[in-house]
Structure formats: structure tokens, C-alpha cells
Amino acid sequence: MDTKELTPRFFDYADVRRDAVPASFRTWQNHARSLMEPLVALMEPGKAQLDIEGMASDHDANADRLEALARPFVLFCHWERSTKAYQDERDASLLAKSKAWFRDALLIGSDPESDQFFGYSANFHQHSVEMGLLVIGLELSRDWLWDELSASERERILSWLESDVGNGHHWNNHMFFGIFVLEFLQREGRLREAYRGVVDRWFEELEGMYADEGWYMDGMNQAFDFYNAYAWHYYSMWWVALYGESDTGRCDRFKARTRRFLQDYPAFFADSGEHPAFGRSIAYRFNATAPFGLAQAMGALPMEAAAARGLCQRSLEFFLSKPITQSQGCLSLGWYDEFLPMVEVYSTGGSPYWAAKAFSPLLLSPDDPFWAEDEAGSEGGSARSAIALKAPCLIVRKADREVEIINAGSQIASTNTRFGPHKWGRLSYKSAWGFALAKDASLYPFDGGLTAQKRGSELVYGRHYTAPFAIEEDRMGCLYSLGGKLEQFQVSVETRVWWKGNWQLIVHRAIAKDAATLRHGSYALPVSNDQEARLSESFPMVSASNGSQGVALYSLCGFANASYDNRLKEADGPRRHIQTPFHATAILEAELGANETRDLALLHWAGTNEEEGQAWAVSSLSEGLWKLEHPLLGEWTVKDDSLPSVD
């Protein structure tokens, strides 16, 4: 590989005429500027932090302060680079104030004698994360910040960054951050032979986490989720762009994996631009599109560039159309709005600015094909209605204009359950529906799958560790256990799922060693302040509608009654849905005795067409062959040797 191929197609806007800058480029500039404006209002001379309101993390105050500088700094660097191609008169003062403040804040914060000192990094400290991101910002801002510092000022910052040398980093995507710090130190003359060896060792560890199909397991988290996009493929492309000359073979592998990942990844986005709320850190929202711009810059984009830009823009503008800011006008912690209960304990007020990475397209020249107005051509991914991904154990499928993730096996490590295992453990996740939290953080929520409760106990258990045995475009099968070691309570479950339109056919075979209550919950129907939930319970059918969306469950066998898990008025307790103040979850219930084995089968619907949400008629539930009839969808025949005979 010629090292000239590593040169990214960005940074140089010298030949771009101001009158040739396309409207799409200006749109992105304006979005970035609008996100910067409330941050600039918080910039106080002599301070090395932006006092962004929000919860405190479980790190420490210094980590929160640095996070609230490093992440907005990277956002600013993306926007500032773009203004070299085009800027309005109104941009000048914002640019000048921001440049001066970030420069001074970095110098003050890295000064051990200052009362604004960030403190040094340490083993497994959050500073390692923010320092790694900060390096990308320093590379982006060389012309106006780093290269303009005096030798002593650069030495001060380098000395501070050196406190990360030798530190432990969590065995997941965090190892990238240690690599970026060491690479920057080497580039700036702090070269030690050991650094190169450590970088190579960390890369061996990171590459060992690669599964296949463009997916990495996120190390100690044992999870596959959107971190694959906005961490693994974002940082690997940045390393190729900035430091890849040291190992062109690794560059080839990273680019090939990013290209492979992005072949299917567009299928995870609904027509609206929303992606399903799945996994941790969903408060980063539109950060899910982070790798597209860098992939285009590095020649690793497997789709039409303009189509990629359209996807990224729909994602960005979907969330910007929601009330996602807090009282200061800064990005809030939440999904559709500010909602702190859903946020992980490592988050703080500055955390949502991880979404700055979604603005990597602004590093592309305005004359790049990415900015073409014509989005004709493939939008990427496959024309198939469902894509089965064996590596992450996920099936992503399109239903009408929304996206559903059928979760065959992604999970969170037992050491990280404090993040909420339900964020990876539900049977499926769907854009526009979101999910609900349990009434108590120690309990598993009822929506989106099967839960179990030992007779006489208050604890509710959901799926956590999962072993898949079927990951196909038309079906899923997995084996798991519901229960916990403290109660030594366990229900073995074998689950199979098929789908048609917005319906799922779900068959569980449950083996209970203790008397237990099993519940299968629908998606949690979001209900806003101006909507009224309509509930209908006539067993074996139970449903709910908010006037535009609906959910329904229909029992085929094994369940005895139906109920709801709702919050439909303020008196029902605190808000629990990640999208709206209120929600309704339809539930089917079954009581199993000790040492009882039972088949539980149901149909699950979530859609917008009430006619599609009508009940199915059963033609036959014979062993290995089930036939159903629907007034809109017609016949549904499912053949599988595992299907039981139901009288």
C-alpha cells in the first residue's frame, strides 16, 4: 500500500470558491454553529471548564470538568475547519472568542499551579478517555492553536498528557485513547522506544476483539451495540488518517472492516433518520453516524457518498427537531428530550457532546461528492427486508418505515450490569417505540420480552446472558435463563421468533425449577401529553393505542390472563419511558408450578395501521406446522420441527 493513499480527502479547502459552497455544506455548518452558541455563552475568562448543567458522574469532579471541555472542543474544531471554506460575518466574533477561550482553558487546565488544574490521569481514570479525544482536537487545530503555542506552553501540555503513559485502560474501545496519546507524544518529540511497542500491543488486543462482518465485541463489556460505529470505526479511521504510516497493513485491515460494516449499517436507520434505542450511551443520539464522513475521507465508504450524506443528515435533523436541549440551551442527557433516569452513571453534563463526532463530514471539502444534492443511487445496505448478522447476533429488519432489531444474543457482562442489562437483553428494539424503565432500578422492565418472578419474591428477572442457535433473515432462536444467583432462582427458556410485517410470532419453551410468574411484554407504547391511551383487554388479546401508534399481544397458548404496565397520569409515579411522559405496555401472564415445563406462544404487534393490528385467526397449530390468517396480511405459514401441537 502506498502511504500516499493514507492522505485523507480533507483539511484543504484552498481551492474552494466561496460561491461554489453547496447548500448542504452550509446546512451542516449552521447546525454545528447552533450547537456551539450556547457553549460560547458559558465561556468565562480564567476558567478551564464550561459549567454545563447536568448530573455528576461516578468519576470525579475533575473528570467531569475535562469532559465538558474536550468534547465541545472537538465540536468546535470540526466547525472551525469548515469556516475556512465559508463563513458569514457573524461567525467572526464567535470564532475569535472560542479560539481564545479554548487556548487559554487548555493552558490553565494543564497547569499544576492553577486552581483550575484538571489533575493528572491515573489507572482507569476517565481522563484517559478525554485526553485521547483531545488529541484529535489538537491535531485538527494545529494551525491556530498548537503551532501558535510557545515551546514552554507545548511542554506543559505534553507533560500533562504524559500522566496517561503506562496507565491501565479498560479492555474495550478505551484502549484507542491510550494509543492516541502515545502517538501524539511521539509526534511531538517525546519518543521512547517503549511507546511503539505498547501501541502495537494494544492494537493486538483491540484487533483480537474483532468478530466478523465489520463488528467488534466491545471487550470487557461483552457487548455489540452502536459503540461499534461511533467508537471502533471512528477511532480506527482517525488513526489511519493521522498516524497510519507506521503500519500500512493495519490501515488496510481497518479500512476493509469499516467498509464491510458500512455495507449493512444503513439498514439500522429508519426513514425518519432515527435508529432504535439499543445499548448504552444512547444519549449521544446522532453520534451514531460518526464513521460515514471519515470513511468517505479515507476511501472506505461502500455506498454513494451523497446517499450517505442524506442518511447522516436525516439522523442529525431528526434529533435536532426534538427538544433535546436543557435549560442553558446545551445538549441534554436523554433521548427525545432531557431524561436523566435513563442515563448511565458515568455520564455528566458534558457527555452528550460525544455527538460532536457526527460532524466529521465538515472535514470534507465542499466539492466532495458527499455534498452533492442528488441522493440518487443506493442508500447503502441491502435491499433485503432483513439482514442477519451472525457476528453481533443481531437481525435488523425494516417494517414499513421503521427499523426493528431482533436481538439473538447481544448482552452485557455481569460486571457491568449497573448500566442496565435490559438495554441489551430485550428480545427486540424498534425505532419510534423506544423502551421503558422499571419502577425500581433493581428490577428488570416488563416491555420487549419475557420476564420471570419467583412466587413470593419482589424481584423481576429478564434476559441477560444469551446463547443463540438460529440467526437467519426469517427467524431467530436463542437459549437463556431467567433468574439470579442470590435467590438461586432459575427458569430455562428456549425462544424462537419469526416475523411478518409489523408482527412477530414468538414461541417460548420454559422450564421452571421453582413456582414462577412469567410475563411477556409488548413494546412500551409512548404516550405524550397531548395523546390519550386507548386500552383494550379481552383475553387472549390485549392492546393499546395512542392514536397514531399501537401495540398488541395475542396469546396462542400457555398464558392465562393479561394486564398492563402503565404510566398514564402523574399519580402513577415518576416518568419511566425514554421518549414521552407516559406509556402503556401490554402484558400476557402465566403461572408455572415447580418443575413445570410449558410452551408459551404469542403474536406481538407494533405498528401504525389499526387494520394491520387486528387479531389473527388460527387455521392450524399442528406439530411442526402453524397456519394463521389475517384480514390484511393474508396467510402466514410457519414450518419448524420445534413448533408444538396446540389443541
XYZ file of C-alpha atoms in Angstrom:
647
model
C 0.000 0.000 0.000
C 1.347 3.399 -0.991
C 1.432 5.710 2.029
C 0.030 8.436 -0.238
C -3.246 6.514 -0.081
C -3.419 7.316 3.625
C -3.801 11.020 2.931
C -7.415 11.848 3.786
C -9.536 13.948 1.481
C -9.961 16.716 3.995
C -8.180 19.608 5.718
C -7.529 21.512 2.472
C -10.144 23.978 1.300
C -7.718 26.246 -0.548
C -9.209 25.732 -3.995
C -12.851 26.070 -3.000
C -14.637 29.198 -4.219
C -16.960 30.785 -1.704
C -19.751 30.996 -4.281
C -19.383 27.278 -5.018
C -20.072 26.039 -1.490
C -23.217 23.879 -1.735
C -26.290 24.472 0.391
C -25.913 21.057 2.012
C -22.481 22.028 3.362
C -23.893 25.291 4.703
C -26.742 23.406 6.378
C -24.259 21.324 8.342
C -22.224 24.395 9.224
C -25.317 26.100 10.566
C -26.261 23.073 12.673
C -22.755 22.976 14.152
C -22.802 26.695 14.842
C -26.191 26.466 16.556
C -24.771 23.824 18.892
C -21.742 25.995 19.632
C -23.633 29.171 20.505
C -24.917 28.106 23.971
C -21.442 26.770 24.765
C -19.806 30.060 23.849
C -22.205 31.810 26.225
C -20.688 29.721 29.048
C -17.074 30.614 28.261
C -15.681 32.637 31.168
C -12.146 34.070 31.079
C -9.795 32.449 33.534
C -11.792 29.225 33.746
C -10.822 25.867 32.285
C -14.321 24.436 32.187
C -17.762 25.019 30.770
C -20.325 24.858 33.547
C -22.810 22.707 31.675
C -25.718 21.722 33.871
C -26.328 18.044 34.370
C -25.788 15.179 36.742
C -22.394 14.445 38.233
C -20.727 11.264 37.001
C -19.360 8.451 39.153
C -15.818 9.524 38.200
C -14.859 12.745 39.968
C -15.276 16.492 39.553
C -12.018 16.879 37.612
C -13.082 14.233 35.101
C -16.424 15.975 34.617
C -14.675 19.301 34.091
C -12.313 17.900 31.476
C -15.130 16.091 29.709
C -17.060 19.358 29.434
C -14.036 20.905 27.701
C -12.677 18.132 25.476
C -15.963 17.159 23.835
C -17.147 20.698 22.973
C -13.567 21.419 21.812
C -13.810 18.657 19.211
C -17.184 20.004 18.056
C -15.666 23.448 17.671
C -12.672 22.084 15.767
C -14.945 20.472 13.202
C -16.917 23.665 12.735
C -13.818 25.876 12.703
C -12.226 23.791 9.945
C -15.322 24.222 7.815
C -15.242 28.018 8.132
C -12.032 28.049 6.114
C -14.259 27.252 3.146
C -17.140 29.540 4.057
C -18.050 31.864 6.891
C -20.511 34.669 7.461
C -19.634 37.979 9.051
C -21.499 36.857 12.158
C -19.067 33.932 12.529
C -16.018 36.080 13.159
C -16.698 37.040 16.770
C -17.775 33.528 17.759
C -14.650 32.078 16.169
C -12.357 34.578 17.847
C -13.869 34.184 21.304
C -13.890 30.383 21.078
C -10.303 30.106 19.855
C -9.021 32.376 22.588
C -11.013 30.604 25.287
C -10.089 27.046 24.303
C -6.427 28.017 24.038
C -6.382 29.641 27.478
C -8.517 26.924 29.066
C -6.172 24.226 27.849
C -3.165 26.064 29.240
C -4.829 26.805 32.576
C -6.255 23.323 32.960
C -2.888 21.650 32.312
C -1.046 23.892 34.774
C -0.435 22.124 38.113
C -0.079 25.515 39.811
C -3.514 26.697 38.704
C -6.660 26.351 40.787
C -8.272 25.219 37.523
C -5.857 22.294 37.083
C -7.571 19.186 35.761
C -5.351 16.873 37.735
C -3.300 14.088 36.261
C -4.575 10.939 34.656
C -4.313 7.639 36.519
C -5.099 3.965 36.137
C -8.547 3.535 34.557
C -9.354 7.221 35.061
C -11.804 8.997 32.769
C -9.034 11.486 31.946
C -7.566 8.839 29.640
C -10.737 8.915 27.533
C -10.896 12.687 27.293
C -7.153 13.025 26.664
C -7.431 10.628 23.724
C -10.276 12.654 22.242
C -8.422 15.895 22.997
C -5.513 14.702 20.864
C -7.819 14.545 17.835
C -8.853 18.121 18.568
C -5.223 19.199 18.870
C -4.431 17.624 15.510
C -7.395 19.412 13.941
C -6.413 22.770 15.452
C -2.669 22.744 14.793
C -2.750 25.848 12.601
C -4.450 28.129 15.122
C -3.703 26.520 18.489
C -0.891 24.008 18.831
C 1.539 25.545 16.354
C 0.930 29.000 17.860
C 1.862 27.966 21.389
C 5.296 28.742 22.730
C 7.729 25.897 23.329
C 7.170 26.110 27.082
C 3.400 26.062 26.674
C 3.566 22.973 24.490
C 5.870 21.325 27.017
C 3.353 22.000 29.783
C 0.543 20.278 27.869
C 2.767 17.395 26.819
C 3.882 16.891 30.403
C 0.247 16.749 31.490
C -0.610 14.277 28.711
C 2.332 12.134 29.819
C 0.475 11.361 33.029
C -1.521 8.902 30.940
C 1.570 6.927 29.927
C 1.530 3.434 31.393
C -1.988 3.725 32.788
C -4.462 0.886 32.682
C -7.266 1.303 30.161
C -10.481 -0.652 30.204
C -10.227 -3.683 27.944
C -12.570 -2.350 25.276
C -12.607 0.598 22.880
C -10.906 2.680 25.602
C -7.548 1.286 24.550
C -7.732 3.548 21.496
C -7.399 6.562 23.802
C -4.091 5.401 25.212
C -2.879 4.828 21.655
C -3.768 8.347 20.529
C -1.966 9.913 23.485
C 1.215 7.891 22.835
C 1.109 8.620 19.103
C 0.795 12.352 19.767
C 3.626 12.325 22.289
C 5.854 10.542 19.777
C 4.968 13.012 17.037
C 5.867 15.883 19.356
C 9.311 14.536 20.179
C 8.536 12.677 23.394
C 9.624 9.487 21.684
C 10.534 6.415 23.660
C 11.065 3.001 22.142
C 8.625 1.502 24.636
C 5.773 3.635 23.306
C 5.792 1.997 19.883
C 5.824 -1.435 21.469
C 2.882 -0.600 23.728
C 0.890 0.845 20.822
C 1.446 -2.357 18.864
C 0.446 -4.493 21.861
C -2.744 -2.509 22.426
C -3.626 -2.818 18.765
C -3.158 -6.583 19.008
C -5.630 -6.583 21.886
C -8.098 -4.373 20.008
C -7.911 -6.384 16.815
C -8.462 -9.528 18.848
C -11.914 -8.150 19.671
C -12.912 -8.207 16.003
C -15.671 -10.733 15.371
C -16.656 -10.528 11.685
C -18.933 -8.650 9.291
C -17.387 -5.357 10.415
C -18.334 -5.866 14.075
C -16.141 -5.710 17.172
C -17.138 -7.038 20.564
C -16.629 -4.136 22.950
C -14.116 -6.018 25.075
C -14.890 -6.370 28.750
C -18.461 -5.173 28.105
C -19.021 -8.327 26.025
C -21.497 -6.293 24.007
C -22.278 -5.407 20.424
C -24.074 -2.093 20.005
C -23.700 1.358 18.444
C -20.265 1.777 20.011
C -19.153 -0.271 17.012
C -19.931 2.792 14.881
C -19.011 5.790 16.980
C -16.004 4.263 18.724
C -14.410 1.380 16.846
C -14.817 2.587 13.280
C -14.474 6.259 14.151
C -11.188 5.896 16.043
C -9.711 3.345 13.658
C -10.320 5.704 10.722
C -8.791 8.602 12.654
C -5.715 6.546 13.438
C -5.355 5.640 9.752
C -5.675 9.318 8.828
C -3.281 10.696 11.432
C -0.733 8.009 12.220
C -1.290 5.149 9.793
C 2.069 5.491 8.042
C 3.571 3.383 10.836
C 1.664 0.242 9.787
C 0.050 0.241 6.355
C -1.089 -3.366 6.767
C -3.156 -2.393 9.781
C -4.560 0.500 7.765
C -5.704 -1.926 5.092
C -7.468 -4.085 7.674
C -9.173 -1.177 9.389
C -10.409 0.282 6.128
C -11.665 -3.083 4.907
C -13.548 -3.656 8.173
C -15.105 -0.190 8.099
C -16.183 -0.728 4.503
C -17.709 -4.082 5.462
C -19.520 -2.630 8.464
C -20.990 0.248 6.475
C -22.391 -2.127 3.855
C -25.123 -3.170 6.281
C -25.126 -0.319 8.764
C -27.531 1.969 6.855
C -30.219 -0.641 7.479
C -30.161 0.372 11.169
C -31.727 3.761 10.352
C -35.438 4.342 9.859
C -36.701 6.570 7.070
C -37.011 9.345 9.658
C -33.291 9.125 10.488
C -33.880 7.602 13.919
C -32.123 4.411 14.940
C -33.522 2.043 17.578
C -32.619 2.884 21.165
C -30.363 -0.072 21.903
C -27.283 -0.491 24.090
C -25.621 2.034 26.365
C -24.861 5.742 25.864
C -27.849 6.355 23.608
C -27.797 9.924 24.959
C -25.156 10.549 22.272
C -28.049 10.389 19.784
C -26.922 11.408 16.263
C -23.386 10.307 17.067
C -24.486 7.006 15.537
C -23.477 8.374 12.103
C -19.904 9.214 13.185
C -17.979 6.902 10.800
C -19.562 7.941 7.488
C -17.631 11.181 6.934
C -14.285 9.658 7.877
C -14.969 6.598 5.733
C -15.550 8.885 2.751
C -12.346 10.773 3.533
C -10.338 7.566 3.685
C -11.866 5.867 0.650
C -13.675 3.282 2.776
C -17.301 4.212 2.038
C -19.160 1.357 0.269
C -22.131 3.457 -0.869
C -22.852 6.565 -2.896
C -21.411 9.496 -0.958
C -24.477 11.694 -1.437
C -26.722 8.899 -0.166
C -24.533 8.620 2.930
C -24.850 12.357 3.482
C -28.635 12.081 3.199
C -28.688 9.348 5.840
C -26.437 11.346 8.168
C -28.492 14.481 7.697
C -31.778 12.712 8.395
C -30.297 11.346 11.616
C -28.940 14.723 12.687
C -32.101 16.638 11.885
C -34.390 14.012 13.409
C -32.860 14.619 16.811
C -32.404 18.364 16.353
C -36.148 18.547 15.689
C -36.758 17.170 19.184
C -36.485 19.190 22.442
C -33.032 17.747 23.198
C -31.580 20.798 24.941
C -31.573 21.636 28.629
C -32.215 24.975 30.359
C -28.931 26.522 29.155
C -29.618 25.556 25.544
C -26.890 22.875 25.655
C -27.437 19.282 24.618
C -29.224 17.370 27.346
C -28.888 13.869 28.697
C -31.748 11.834 27.283
C -33.177 10.508 24.026
C -36.067 12.597 22.632
C -35.648 15.134 25.425
C -33.910 15.519 28.771
C -34.489 12.382 30.836
C -31.820 11.665 33.433
C -33.167 8.354 34.811
C -32.169 6.513 31.608
C -28.567 7.752 31.726
C -25.614 5.652 32.851
C -23.709 6.624 35.975
C -20.581 7.548 34.009
C -22.420 10.436 32.315
C -22.314 14.111 33.177
C -23.431 17.442 31.709
C -20.743 17.473 29.023
C -21.255 13.848 27.968
C -23.775 14.433 25.137
C -21.095 16.322 23.196
C -19.606 12.958 22.284
C -22.066 13.596 19.442
C -19.504 16.059 18.056
C -18.068 13.112 16.157
C -21.128 13.092 13.900
C -19.797 16.332 12.383
C -16.810 14.627 10.763
C -18.385 15.340 7.324
C -17.484 19.016 7.843
C -13.860 17.989 7.369
C -14.663 17.041 3.772
C -14.142 19.705 1.153
C -17.368 21.371 -0.043
C -16.656 20.000 -3.522
C -16.559 16.406 -2.247
C -19.291 14.166 -3.745
C -20.587 13.768 -0.203
C -22.209 17.201 -0.502
C -23.926 16.577 -3.849
C -27.595 17.465 -3.717
C -28.590 14.421 -5.750
C -29.041 11.467 -3.423
C -29.926 9.136 -6.293
C -28.481 5.669 -6.134
C -28.220 3.110 -3.413
C -28.748 4.259 0.131
C -26.392 1.509 1.181
C -27.009 -1.782 2.795
C -29.134 -4.460 1.210
C -32.485 -4.305 -0.498
C -33.470 -7.268 1.671
C -36.157 -6.597 4.246
C -33.999 -8.289 6.891
C -30.248 -8.750 7.338
C -28.945 -11.478 9.635
C -25.617 -10.563 11.231
C -24.028 -13.607 12.800
C -21.103 -11.786 14.442
C -23.103 -9.395 16.678
C -26.001 -11.875 16.929
C -28.439 -9.300 15.574
C -31.057 -9.288 12.827
C -32.008 -5.856 11.536
C -35.189 -5.559 9.538
C -37.382 -2.883 8.006
C -41.084 -2.810 8.837
C -42.890 -0.055 6.962
C -40.648 2.963 7.544
C -39.293 1.870 10.921
C -36.385 -0.379 11.904
C -36.515 -3.321 14.264
C -33.514 -5.050 15.813
C -34.182 -8.695 16.611
C -31.707 -9.477 19.360
C -30.486 -13.052 19.138
C -27.690 -12.767 21.659
C -26.076 -9.407 22.391
C -25.549 -8.966 26.107
C -23.665 -7.029 28.771
C -21.018 -8.521 31.020
C -22.053 -9.494 34.546
C -19.567 -6.908 35.876
C -21.387 -4.069 34.099
C -24.998 -4.735 34.991
C -25.109 -1.324 36.673
C -25.576 0.086 33.162
C -28.908 -1.738 32.920
C -28.759 -5.166 31.237
C -32.196 -4.548 29.706
C -30.527 -2.137 27.252
C -29.063 -5.229 25.524
C -31.309 -8.006 26.821
C -34.753 -7.426 25.311
C -35.824 -9.719 22.508
C -36.163 -6.768 20.145
C -35.986 -2.979 19.850
C -37.855 -0.717 17.447
C -37.380 2.853 16.296
C -40.206 5.245 17.292
C -41.267 2.975 20.168
C -38.268 3.166 22.491
C -38.450 1.420 25.828
C -39.456 1.949 29.455
C -37.563 1.638 32.708
C -38.779 -0.447 35.613
C -40.373 1.181 38.646
C -37.255 0.252 40.582
C -33.767 0.260 39.058
C -33.054 -3.130 40.650
C -35.875 -4.753 38.650
C -35.985 -5.771 35.005
C -38.554 -3.846 32.905
C -41.564 -5.733 31.539
C -41.515 -4.440 27.956
C -39.937 -6.053 24.919
C -39.621 -9.635 26.085
C -40.130 -12.305 28.704
C -39.523 -11.815 32.437
C -39.792 -14.137 35.424
C -40.616 -13.645 39.090
C -40.236 -16.261 41.793
C -43.502 -16.870 43.613
C -43.474 -14.729 46.761
C -40.489 -12.585 45.685
C -40.424 -8.939 44.643
C -37.528 -9.389 42.197
C -38.136 -9.445 38.449
C -35.590 -11.084 36.128
C -35.108 -10.587 32.412
C -32.804 -11.914 29.734
C -29.115 -11.252 30.317
C -26.707 -13.902 29.047
C -27.976 -15.419 25.794
C -26.744 -18.255 23.577
C -28.167 -18.008 20.046
C -28.663 -21.069 17.864
C -30.516 -19.561 14.880
C -29.744 -16.186 13.294
C -31.475 -16.034 9.922
C -33.253 -13.468 7.776
C -36.626 -15.036 8.585
C -36.201 -16.416 12.098
C -34.255 -16.262 15.340
C -33.638 -18.818 18.067
C -31.840 -18.493 21.392
C -31.417 -20.154 24.768
C -31.170 -18.268 28.056
C -32.048 -18.296 31.709
C -34.238 -16.012 33.773
C -33.242 -15.787 37.419
C -30.494 -14.789 39.806
C -27.837 -16.369 41.963
C -28.867 -14.675 45.210
C -32.284 -16.326 45.177
C -30.919 -19.353 43.298
C -33.995 -18.971 41.145
C -33.852 -20.148 37.555
C -36.162 -20.587 34.589
C -34.593 -22.046 31.441
C -36.081 -20.579 28.258
C -35.765 -21.577 24.635
C -37.164 -18.801 22.447
C -37.865 -18.741 18.717
C -39.094 -15.704 16.787
C -40.499 -15.285 13.275
C -41.893 -12.099 11.708
C -44.285 -10.812 9.087
C -44.998 -7.123 8.540
C -45.116 -5.490 11.960
C -45.992 -8.768 13.669
C -43.749 -11.210 15.484
C -44.593 -14.819 16.238
C -42.822 -15.735 19.485
C -42.671 -19.225 20.960
C -41.072 -19.865 24.350
C -40.439 -23.246 25.954
C -39.971 -22.516 29.659
C -38.699 -24.940 32.315
C -39.301 -23.580 35.823
C -37.499 -25.203 38.765
C -39.468 -23.090 41.242
C -43.024 -21.800 41.100
C -42.869 -18.661 38.981
C -44.853 -15.920 37.281
C -43.830 -15.364 33.679
C -44.824 -12.239 31.799
C -44.308 -11.312 28.167
C -44.496 -7.592 27.488
C -45.131 -5.719 24.258
C -43.058 -2.723 23.306
C -43.712 0.170 25.660
C -46.129 2.382 23.744
C -45.035 6.034 24.074
C -47.820 8.407 25.103
C -47.249 12.165 25.068
C -49.059 14.873 26.995
C -51.450 15.558 24.131
C -52.313 11.916 23.497
C -54.795 9.668 25.227
C -54.036 5.988 25.505
C -56.814 3.633 24.475
C -56.533 0.257 26.196
C -58.379 -2.880 25.148
C -58.143 -6.119 27.100
C -60.184 -9.113 26.022
C -58.053 -12.184 26.602
C -56.425 -13.691 24.583
C -55.943 -10.220 23.004
C -54.556 -7.186 24.834
C -53.679 -3.917 23.083
C -53.028 -0.209 23.479
C -53.032 2.767 21.113
C -52.044 6.420 21.373
C -53.981 7.445 18.271
C -51.083 7.082 15.864
C -49.137 4.076 17.155
C -50.291 0.843 18.686
C -49.129 -2.348 20.374
C -50.911 -5.666 20.756
C -50.325 -9.155 22.120
C -52.370 -12.227 21.195
C -51.953 -15.416 23.197
C -51.810 -18.638 21.195
C -51.080 -20.967 24.094
C -49.699 -21.161 27.623
C -50.826 -17.804 29.002
C -53.796 -17.426 31.350
C -54.516 -13.716 31.568
C -53.487 -10.222 30.501
C -52.564 -6.976 32.227
C -50.687 -3.714 31.676
C -47.622 -1.932 32.956
C -48.640 1.698 32.561
C -47.925 5.259 33.474
C -50.877 7.197 32.113
C -51.137 10.025 34.663
C -48.841 11.853 37.062
C -50.293 9.949 40.008
C -48.897 6.715 38.547
C -45.412 7.618 39.747
C -42.313 9.085 38.076
C -41.871 9.055 34.310
C -40.272 5.855 33.009
C -40.398 5.975 29.188
C -37.317 7.298 27.388
C -39.389 9.227 24.819
C -42.544 10.505 26.452
C -44.011 11.308 29.867
C -46.447 8.406 29.723
C -46.557 4.889 28.328
C -48.541 1.656 28.143
C -47.127 -1.872 27.932
C -49.447 -4.777 27.193
C -48.635 -7.961 29.134
C -49.550 -11.640 28.929
C -49.117 -13.645 32.154
C -48.611 -17.296 33.046
C -48.209 -19.082 36.379
C -45.868 -22.071 36.317
C -45.509 -24.595 39.084
C -42.252 -26.018 40.399
C -40.566 -28.355 37.904
C -43.113 -27.480 35.238
C -42.297 -27.257 31.531
C -44.668 -25.235 29.377
C -44.907 -23.865 25.847
C -45.871 -20.187 25.689
C -46.752 -18.794 22.279
C -47.956 -15.356 21.269
C -48.211 -12.812 18.488
C -46.716 -9.351 19.101
C -47.584 -6.282 17.021
C -46.284 -2.720 16.977
C -47.401 -0.512 14.113
C -49.434 2.449 12.930
C -52.151 0.793 10.811
C -55.017 -0.303 13.039
C -56.238 -2.676 10.345
C -52.883 -4.459 10.458
C -53.200 -4.624 14.249
C -56.346 -6.751 14.094
C -56.243 -10.246 15.560
C -55.128 -13.246 13.541
C -57.389 -16.241 13.006
C -55.839 -19.621 13.728
C -56.173 -22.138 10.901
C -53.924 -24.807 12.359
C -51.430 -25.179 15.200
C -50.256 -28.678 14.445
C -46.858 -30.038 15.368
C -44.205 -28.528 13.094
C -46.703 -26.520 11.027
C -48.682 -23.470 12.065
C -51.102 -21.618 9.805
C -52.607 -18.226 10.578
C -54.973 -15.940 8.647
C -55.168 -12.145 8.778
C -57.730 -9.824 7.117
C -54.991 -7.550 5.769
C -51.817 -9.635 5.655
C -53.355 -12.869 4.414
C -51.950 -16.289 5.232
C -48.892 -16.866 7.402
C -47.480 -20.368 7.351
C -44.577 -21.249 9.639
C -42.842 -24.613 9.320
C -40.436 -25.664 12.058
C -39.973 -29.002 13.779
C -39.843 -27.221 17.138
C -43.430 -25.959 16.907
C -45.632 -27.825 19.391
C -49.096 -29.108 18.716
C -51.717 -26.852 20.321
C -55.281 -28.031 20.768
